[in-house]
Amino acid sequence: MDQKIEIKDLDLFYGSFQALKAVSMPVYDRQITALIGPSGCGKSTLLRCLNRMNDLISEVRITGRALLDGVNIYDRSTDVEGLRKRVGMVFQRPNPFPLPIYENVVYGLRVAGENDKKTLDQTAEKSLKAAWLWDQLKDKLHQPAISLPLDQQQRLCLARLLAVEPEVILMDEPCSSLDPIATAKVEELMLELKKDYTIVIVTHNMQQAARVSDFSGYMLLGEMIEFGETKTLFTNPSQKLTEDYITGRFG
Amino acid sequence: MEQRHFDRELLELKEKLLLMAAKVEQLIKQSVEALIKKDAALAQSLFALDKEVDKLEIDIEEDAIALIARHQPAAGDLRFLIGAIKINNDLERISDHGVNIAQSAIRLAAQPDLKPLIDIPRMAEFSIGMLKDSLDSFVNNDPDKARAVCRSDDKVDDLKDQIFRELLTYMMEKQDSIGRAMDLILVSRNLERVADLSTNISEEEIYISEAKIVKHNVQKGK
């Protein structure tokens, strides 16, 4: 299996606080990798490292490497905007722009200077279809996005991401504001999307990690305690700390 | 941290399984005792015990399924529940073999002895010993003891073959011995199955403790 991303000895400091401690792990191509662990363990911080979202926070210092297709994304020469196009992110709360549905989806293309209506229409349709929204939304593309129910908003954010054709999709607790039915839809969608995309998901919901991911990493206090196939991690973890967490005996 | 509700429920399930194991062990022991002492009444009394075992089997299965559905267990808890379901099944089968032995004991009690029983009590001692050790290995999470049980299965198989050969000579000699000899062969066959199922219980203990699948001479897992 090819490694899409390889994280090597990554340290991250918020000022004097070390949030990530020598984290190493692979992210395999077209697989779903889940990061699990208690609040504050560093899993969201690690996720944000993968498209340099932490650059936006002052006083962050990072050492170590994160290689995307073999190239360190922390090289000075990295085009951060280009990186974020290749490695997109879906957040905990759906964050559609206060624009019509259609404009939300084609936003990234417009920012990149694309104005050809046919291209934009085709992209909107393709992206909404990929996010399983086309049939429901094709007749109301010009309604405001924020009028949609939460799960459709979340999938719209995903469609907006897919429109710029990323290679990796980062998801930070993408279902935490969704009910179980909407969650199941997003999970099904993830399993569909992994045919074409590499997905990394941070989740508090261990069953979700067990259900959808191929690989899982368990983090605690900024360290990667155990990384491996989800199947193995949830039936026979090698570390007692992992076993305690996934069986609910943590603490 | 205080003991969680889930842990208490797992413990309760294990206790029920041990209660069932004690009944099954008693049933097998007494079925052999009834055979040796030609005690048809004792043999007869075991059918009620088997019914209790059947009831417990259903009870344990329902509890285990409910725990899986409600708690989505992982790792050691998951392996324990899967193992418990299988051991539950094995114990119920062992109980049925005890009933079969009791039925042979009832038939044989009404007839003169074919021969003094020597190998069958030895075989029974071995099979019951394996059952006891396999259950101990499960109770004490002792995979080494479980492995020792798996290794001793061949001995019981040898005894069964020996008993078969001997009884064959009786049957060839005297036609009227065939019914009694067949019953004794059936008893040895039932005891051999008790040993096999005890081996299964031991394999399940190894899976629960070490996540290794050891059966059919195949070992999977790390």
XYZ file of C-alpha atoms in Angstrom:
473
model
C 0.000 0.000 0.000
C 1.350 3.428 -0.921
C 1.875 6.082 1.688
C 0.162 9.286 0.673
C 1.484 11.110 3.706
C 4.307 10.127 5.991
C 4.615 11.907 9.317
C 8.068 11.661 10.847
C 9.049 12.760 14.353
C 6.674 15.665 14.357
C 6.836 17.973 17.389
C 4.513 20.906 17.836
C 4.698 23.567 20.505
C 2.069 26.138 21.384
C 4.465 28.618 23.022
C 6.157 26.526 25.702
C 3.479 23.807 25.716
C 4.364 20.748 23.656
C 1.158 19.490 22.040
C 2.710 16.842 19.780
C 5.652 14.696 20.838
C 7.705 12.992 18.131
C 4.651 11.715 16.318
C 5.325 9.325 13.434
C 2.682 7.600 11.374
C 1.777 6.741 7.802
C -1.385 7.826 5.985
C -2.079 5.281 3.280
C -3.372 6.251 -0.132
C -7.142 5.870 -0.634
C -7.664 4.523 2.829
C -9.510 5.994 5.787
C -7.260 6.719 8.744
C -8.865 7.593 12.075
C -7.227 9.467 14.926
C -8.738 8.667 18.297
C -7.953 9.685 21.846
C -9.337 11.734 24.724
C -9.911 15.484 24.496
C -6.690 17.446 24.389
C -4.560 14.498 23.245
C -3.423 16.357 20.135
C -5.395 14.556 17.447
C -6.977 17.720 15.975
C -3.635 19.493 16.214
C -2.034 16.638 14.275
C -4.810 16.744 11.682
C -4.335 20.489 11.208
C -0.614 19.925 10.669
C -1.404 18.011 7.509
C -2.497 21.117 5.611
C -0.621 23.628 7.725
C -3.720 25.070 9.323
C -1.665 25.575 12.473
C 0.353 28.221 10.622
C -2.589 30.525 11.285
C -2.050 30.312 15.038
C 0.614 32.560 16.509
C 3.392 31.118 18.646
C 3.204 27.699 17.012
C 6.526 26.013 16.408
C 6.840 22.771 14.493
C 9.810 20.456 14.029
C 9.968 17.160 12.199
C 8.486 16.362 8.838
C 5.236 15.562 7.121
C 5.800 14.252 3.625
C 3.025 14.486 1.058
C 3.925 12.199 -1.838
C 7.478 12.277 -0.513
C 7.807 16.063 -0.307
C 7.976 17.761 3.084
C 5.028 20.138 3.412
C 7.048 22.143 5.949
C 9.707 22.998 3.369
C 10.107 26.729 2.916
C 9.349 26.331 -0.744
C 5.885 24.846 -0.090
C 3.047 26.789 -1.667
C 0.644 26.745 1.284
C -2.415 27.728 -0.781
C -1.629 24.913 -3.222
C -1.149 22.521 -0.328
C -4.558 23.374 1.136
C -6.108 22.740 -2.251
C -4.548 19.277 -2.339
C -5.314 18.609 1.311
C -8.766 19.960 2.123
C -10.617 20.040 5.403
C -14.147 19.522 6.696
C -14.850 20.954 10.129
C -16.886 19.980 13.150
C -19.693 22.455 12.503
C -20.807 22.856 8.910
C -19.589 26.243 7.731
C -21.327 27.096 4.476
C -20.700 30.605 3.196
C -23.685 32.990 3.351
C -24.167 32.482 -0.368
C -26.491 30.396 -2.531
C -25.865 26.649 -2.676
C -24.405 26.862 -6.172
C -22.015 29.667 -5.262
C -20.812 27.708 -2.262
C -19.847 24.779 -4.417
C -18.058 26.747 -7.135
C -16.454 29.193 -4.697
C -13.006 27.623 -4.887
C -13.042 27.668 -8.664
C -14.141 31.282 -8.810
C -11.357 32.281 -6.407
C -8.951 30.472 -8.710
C -10.234 32.649 -11.567
C -12.562 30.214 -13.292
C -15.547 32.019 -14.782
C -16.659 29.748 -17.598
C -20.309 28.991 -16.833
C -20.236 25.574 -18.443
C -17.187 24.495 -16.405
C -18.720 25.861 -13.212
C -22.070 24.135 -13.888
C -20.377 20.845 -14.617
C -18.246 21.056 -11.504
C -21.243 21.967 -9.325
C -23.211 19.003 -10.595
C -20.320 16.574 -10.304
C -19.414 17.699 -6.790
C -23.002 17.684 -5.524
C -23.486 14.249 -7.002
C -20.334 12.991 -5.282
C -21.678 14.341 -1.965
C -25.070 12.714 -2.632
C -26.845 16.063 -2.754
C -27.615 16.562 -6.424
C -31.035 14.918 -6.494
C -32.243 16.839 -3.460
C -30.728 20.198 -4.360
C -30.675 20.416 -8.162
C -33.900 22.471 -8.199
C -32.890 24.848 -5.445
C -29.311 25.662 -6.338
C -29.923 29.358 -5.881
C -31.397 29.161 -2.423
C -29.200 30.224 0.499
C -26.973 27.391 1.738
C -27.634 28.205 5.366
C -31.312 27.326 4.888
C -30.369 23.638 4.480
C -30.621 21.111 7.299
C -27.332 20.492 9.150
C -26.404 17.221 7.497
C -26.962 18.676 4.040
C -24.888 21.697 5.050
C -22.091 19.353 6.106
C -22.247 17.451 2.826
C -22.395 20.765 0.970
C -19.112 21.725 2.644
C -17.753 18.412 1.413
C -19.039 19.147 -2.104
C -17.346 22.564 -1.962
C -14.120 20.755 -1.073
C -14.511 18.137 -3.806
C -15.014 20.896 -6.402
C -11.347 21.865 -6.142
C -10.341 18.222 -6.554
C -8.268 17.598 -3.455
C -6.211 14.442 -2.979
C -6.585 14.208 0.775
C -9.656 15.064 2.842
C -9.197 15.897 6.514
C -12.288 15.617 8.672
C -12.364 17.024 12.176
C -15.301 15.460 14.043
C -17.474 15.763 10.931
C -20.501 14.092 12.506
C -20.487 15.539 15.982
C -23.353 17.912 15.202
C -25.350 15.319 13.254
C -28.010 12.854 14.350
C -27.430 9.092 13.881
C -29.208 8.932 10.498
C -27.258 11.872 9.117
C -24.087 10.380 10.619
C -24.727 7.093 8.844
C -25.088 8.996 5.551
C -21.794 10.805 6.018
C -20.083 7.524 6.939
C -21.479 5.793 3.842
C -20.282 8.734 1.799
C -16.796 8.457 3.294
C -16.624 4.788 2.317
C -17.645 5.768 -1.202
C -15.176 8.652 -1.403
C -12.211 6.557 -0.329
C -12.214 4.999 -3.797
C -10.803 8.306 -5.044
C -9.538 10.157 -1.996
C -7.326 9.616 1.015
C -9.260 10.454 4.160
C -8.059 11.274 7.657
C -10.747 11.636 10.312
C -10.571 12.806 13.910
C -13.384 11.393 15.973
C -14.463 11.112 19.579
C -16.828 8.378 18.571
C -14.835 5.163 18.778
C -17.546 3.127 17.135
C -17.329 5.500 14.198
C -13.590 4.900 13.933
C -14.193 1.151 14.202
C -16.920 1.284 11.541
C -15.347 3.386 8.839
C -11.588 3.429 9.162
C -8.980 1.074 7.753
C -6.206 2.305 10.031
C -6.370 3.922 13.439
C -3.979 5.818 15.637
C -4.552 6.177 19.353
C -3.084 9.351 20.840
C -2.601 10.358 24.435
C -0.984 13.536 25.805
C 0.536 14.417 22.437
C 2.014 10.990 21.774
C 1.034 8.357 19.251
C 0.554 5.410 21.586
C -0.411 2.873 18.956
C -1.000 2.902 15.233
C -2.236 -0.023 13.203
C -4.968 -1.676 11.263
C -8.337 -0.767 12.777
C -9.311 -4.446 12.789
C -6.347 -5.290 15.003
C -6.544 -2.186 17.172
C -10.142 -2.926 18.124
C -9.746 -6.666 18.685
C -6.202 -7.026 19.941
C -4.439 -3.749 20.741
C -0.772 -4.194 21.587
C -0.665 -1.452 24.218
C -2.498 -1.602 27.519
C -3.184 2.157 27.291
C -5.022 1.583 24.007
C -7.005 -1.313 25.459
C -8.002 0.815 28.469
C -9.218 3.609 26.221
C -11.162 1.585 23.675
C -12.809 -0.552 26.342
C -13.808 2.556 28.288
C -11.556 1.872 31.272
C -9.480 4.979 30.697
C -8.890 7.241 33.664
C -12.444 4.434 39.139
C -15.369 2.509 40.577
C -16.286 -0.732 38.856
C -18.347 0.113 35.819
C -21.798 -1.263 35.261
C -20.531 -3.016 32.139
C -17.770 -4.758 34.126
C -20.330 -5.981 36.640
C -22.462 -7.349 33.813
C -19.443 -9.122 32.288
C -18.686 -10.620 35.681
C -22.287 -11.745 36.113
C -22.125 -13.429 32.717
C -18.915 -15.201 33.664
C -20.498 -16.359 36.944
C -23.489 -17.770 35.088
C -21.142 -19.589 32.737
C -19.282 -21.045 35.709
C -22.540 -22.158 37.286
C -23.388 -23.895 34.037
C -19.893 -25.415 33.881
C -20.314 -26.829 37.402
C -23.621 -28.448 36.434
C -22.107 -29.913 33.255
C -19.116 -31.287 35.120
C -21.459 -32.863 37.692
C -23.602 -34.321 34.927
C -20.684 -36.008 33.163
C -19.213 -37.325 36.407
C -22.526 -38.742 37.577
C -23.356 -40.266 34.204
C -20.109 -42.256 34.395
C -20.798 -43.063 38.041
C -24.270 -44.343 37.095
C -22.701 -46.493 34.395
C -20.073 -47.998 36.687
C -22.452 -48.549 39.632
C -25.330 -49.640 37.393
C -27.431 -46.990 39.104
C -30.352 -46.386 36.734
C -32.050 -43.971 39.144
C -28.990 -41.728 39.257
C -28.789 -41.862 35.448
C -32.475 -40.986 35.225
C -32.046 -37.975 37.518
C -29.549 -36.425 35.125
C -32.152 -35.593 32.476
C -33.500 -32.837 34.717
C -29.988 -31.478 35.186
C -29.577 -31.350 31.399
C -32.765 -29.283 31.186
C -31.273 -26.799 33.653
C -28.148 -26.611 31.489
C -30.270 -26.002 28.363
C -32.076 -23.160 30.126
C -28.806 -21.590 31.224
C -27.431 -21.863 27.704
C -30.264 -19.759 26.314
C -30.015 -17.325 29.190
C -26.249 -16.832 28.707
C -26.588 -16.471 24.951
C -29.249 -13.790 25.351
C -27.152 -11.919 27.917
C -24.041 -12.026 25.730
C -25.914 -10.800 22.647
C -27.501 -7.977 24.655
C -24.102 -6.913 26.019
C -22.631 -6.797 22.519
C -25.598 -4.810 21.206
C -25.628 -2.332 24.049
C -21.940 -1.759 24.682
C -20.186 -2.390 21.359
C -17.316 -4.039 23.236
C -13.781 -3.986 21.867
C -10.470 -5.738 22.460
C -10.397 -8.022 25.534
C -14.081 -7.454 26.331
C -15.076 -8.407 22.791
C -12.890 -11.504 22.833
C -14.329 -12.533 26.187
C -17.906 -12.231 24.936
C -17.219 -14.108 21.703
C -15.373 -16.788 23.694
C -18.191 -16.974 26.245
C -20.760 -17.573 23.494
C -18.675 -20.428 22.096
C -17.891 -21.990 25.489
C -21.604 -21.763 26.322
C -22.308 -23.783 23.212
C -19.570 -26.321 23.958
C -20.848 -26.849 27.498
C -24.352 -27.511 26.283
C -23.031 -30.105 23.831
C -20.999 -31.754 26.613
C -24.166 -31.943 28.688
C -25.905 -33.740 25.805
C -23.074 -36.288 25.688
C -23.615 -36.831 29.417
C -27.266 -37.534 28.709
C -26.246 -40.057 26.038
C -23.960 -41.807 28.548
C -26.806 -41.820 31.090
C -29.096 -43.461 28.523
C -26.497 -46.176 27.872
C -26.098 -46.579 31.644
C -29.852 -47.167 32.010
C -29.841 -49.824 29.286
C -26.721 -51.538 30.654
C -27.978 -51.486 34.263
C -30.756 -53.869 33.262
C -28.329 -56.430 31.817
C -25.515 -58.597 33.170
C -21.991 -57.176 32.869
C -20.275 -57.903 29.598
C -16.860 -57.458 31.204
C -15.318 -55.606 34.122
C -15.022 -51.914 33.191
C -11.374 -50.858 33.230
C -10.572 -48.646 30.251
C -13.866 -46.739 30.255
C -13.375 -45.420 33.827
C -9.797 -44.474 32.854
C -10.999 -42.734 29.759
C -13.716 -40.991 31.775
C -11.137 -39.832 34.289
C -9.054 -38.382 31.452
C -11.957 -36.690 29.699
C -13.365 -35.262 32.927
C -9.856 -34.108 33.874
C -9.568 -32.292 30.532
C -12.969 -30.700 31.046
C -11.992 -29.571 34.526
C -8.622 -28.194 33.374
C -10.152 -26.396 30.409
C -12.675 -24.737 32.718
C -9.942 -23.847 35.219
C -7.890 -22.302 32.419
C -10.912 -20.177 31.479
C -11.658 -19.142 35.082
C -8.050 -18.206 35.819
C -7.186 -16.807 32.358
C -4.432 -19.384 32.081
C -3.554 -20.033 28.408
C -0.625 -22.310 29.364
C -2.966 -24.670 31.157
C -5.288 -24.480 28.135
C -2.414 -25.500 25.855
C -1.701 -28.527 28.075
C -5.347 -29.598 27.640
C -5.058 -29.366 23.848
C -1.981 -31.590 23.947
C -3.654 -34.325 26.017
C -6.451 -34.925 23.510
C -4.461 -37.629 21.658
C -4.354 -39.810 24.766
C -8.162 -39.945 24.877
C -8.335 -40.762 21.176
C -5.924 -43.681 21.728
C -8.038 -45.016 24.600
C -11.144 -44.841 22.461
C -9.476 -46.897 19.714
C -8.232 -49.404 22.276
C -11.727 -49.799 23.755
C -13.188 -50.255 20.298
C -10.700 -52.986 19.389
C -11.329 -54.860 22.616
C -15.125 -54.709 22.316
C -14.907 -55.848 18.722
C -13.401 -59.139 19.900
C -16.332 -59.616 22.318
C -18.835 -58.969 19.567
C -17.124 -61.434 17.225
C -17.082 -64.078 19.922
C -20.618 -63.816 21.235
C -23.542 -62.480 19.262
C -25.570 -61.652 22.380
C -22.827 -59.259 23.489
C -23.362 -56.925 20.531
C -26.007 -54.708 22.165
C -23.984 -54.191 25.350
C -20.717 -53.770 23.452
C -22.332 -51.191 21.176
C -23.479 -49.250 24.239
C -19.962 -49.280 25.677
C -18.571 -48.142 22.307
C -21.124 -45.325 22.338
C -20.041 -44.361 25.857
C -16.402 -44.193 24.754
C -17.436 -42.167 21.721
C -19.323 -39.742 23.965
C -16.344 -39.444 26.305
C -14.092 -38.754 23.339
C -16.442 -35.940 22.280
C -16.292 -34.520 25.826
C -12.502 -34.401 25.464
C -12.779 -32.766 22.012
C -15.155 -30.108 23.302
C -12.878 -29.516 26.299
C -10.121 -28.883 23.774
C -12.413 -26.346 22.093
C -12.974 -24.592 25.418
C -9.198 -24.448 25.882
C -8.737 -23.009 22.388
C -11.306 -20.353 23.230
C -9.449 -19.497 26.437
C -6.259 -19.015 24.380
C -8.198 -16.711 22.042
C -9.652 -14.732 24.946
C -6.292 -14.293 26.683
C -3.937 -13.962 23.733
C -6.090 -13.166 20.679
C -4.571 -16.203 18.953
C -6.805 -18.486 16.972
C -5.476 -22.012 17.523
C -7.613 -24.686 15.971
C -7.439 -27.292 13.243
C -3.663 -27.116 13.864
C -3.674 -23.614 12.398
C -2.448 -20.666 14.376
C -3.524 -17.151 13.464
C -3.029 -13.862 15.272
C 0.133 -12.469 16.714
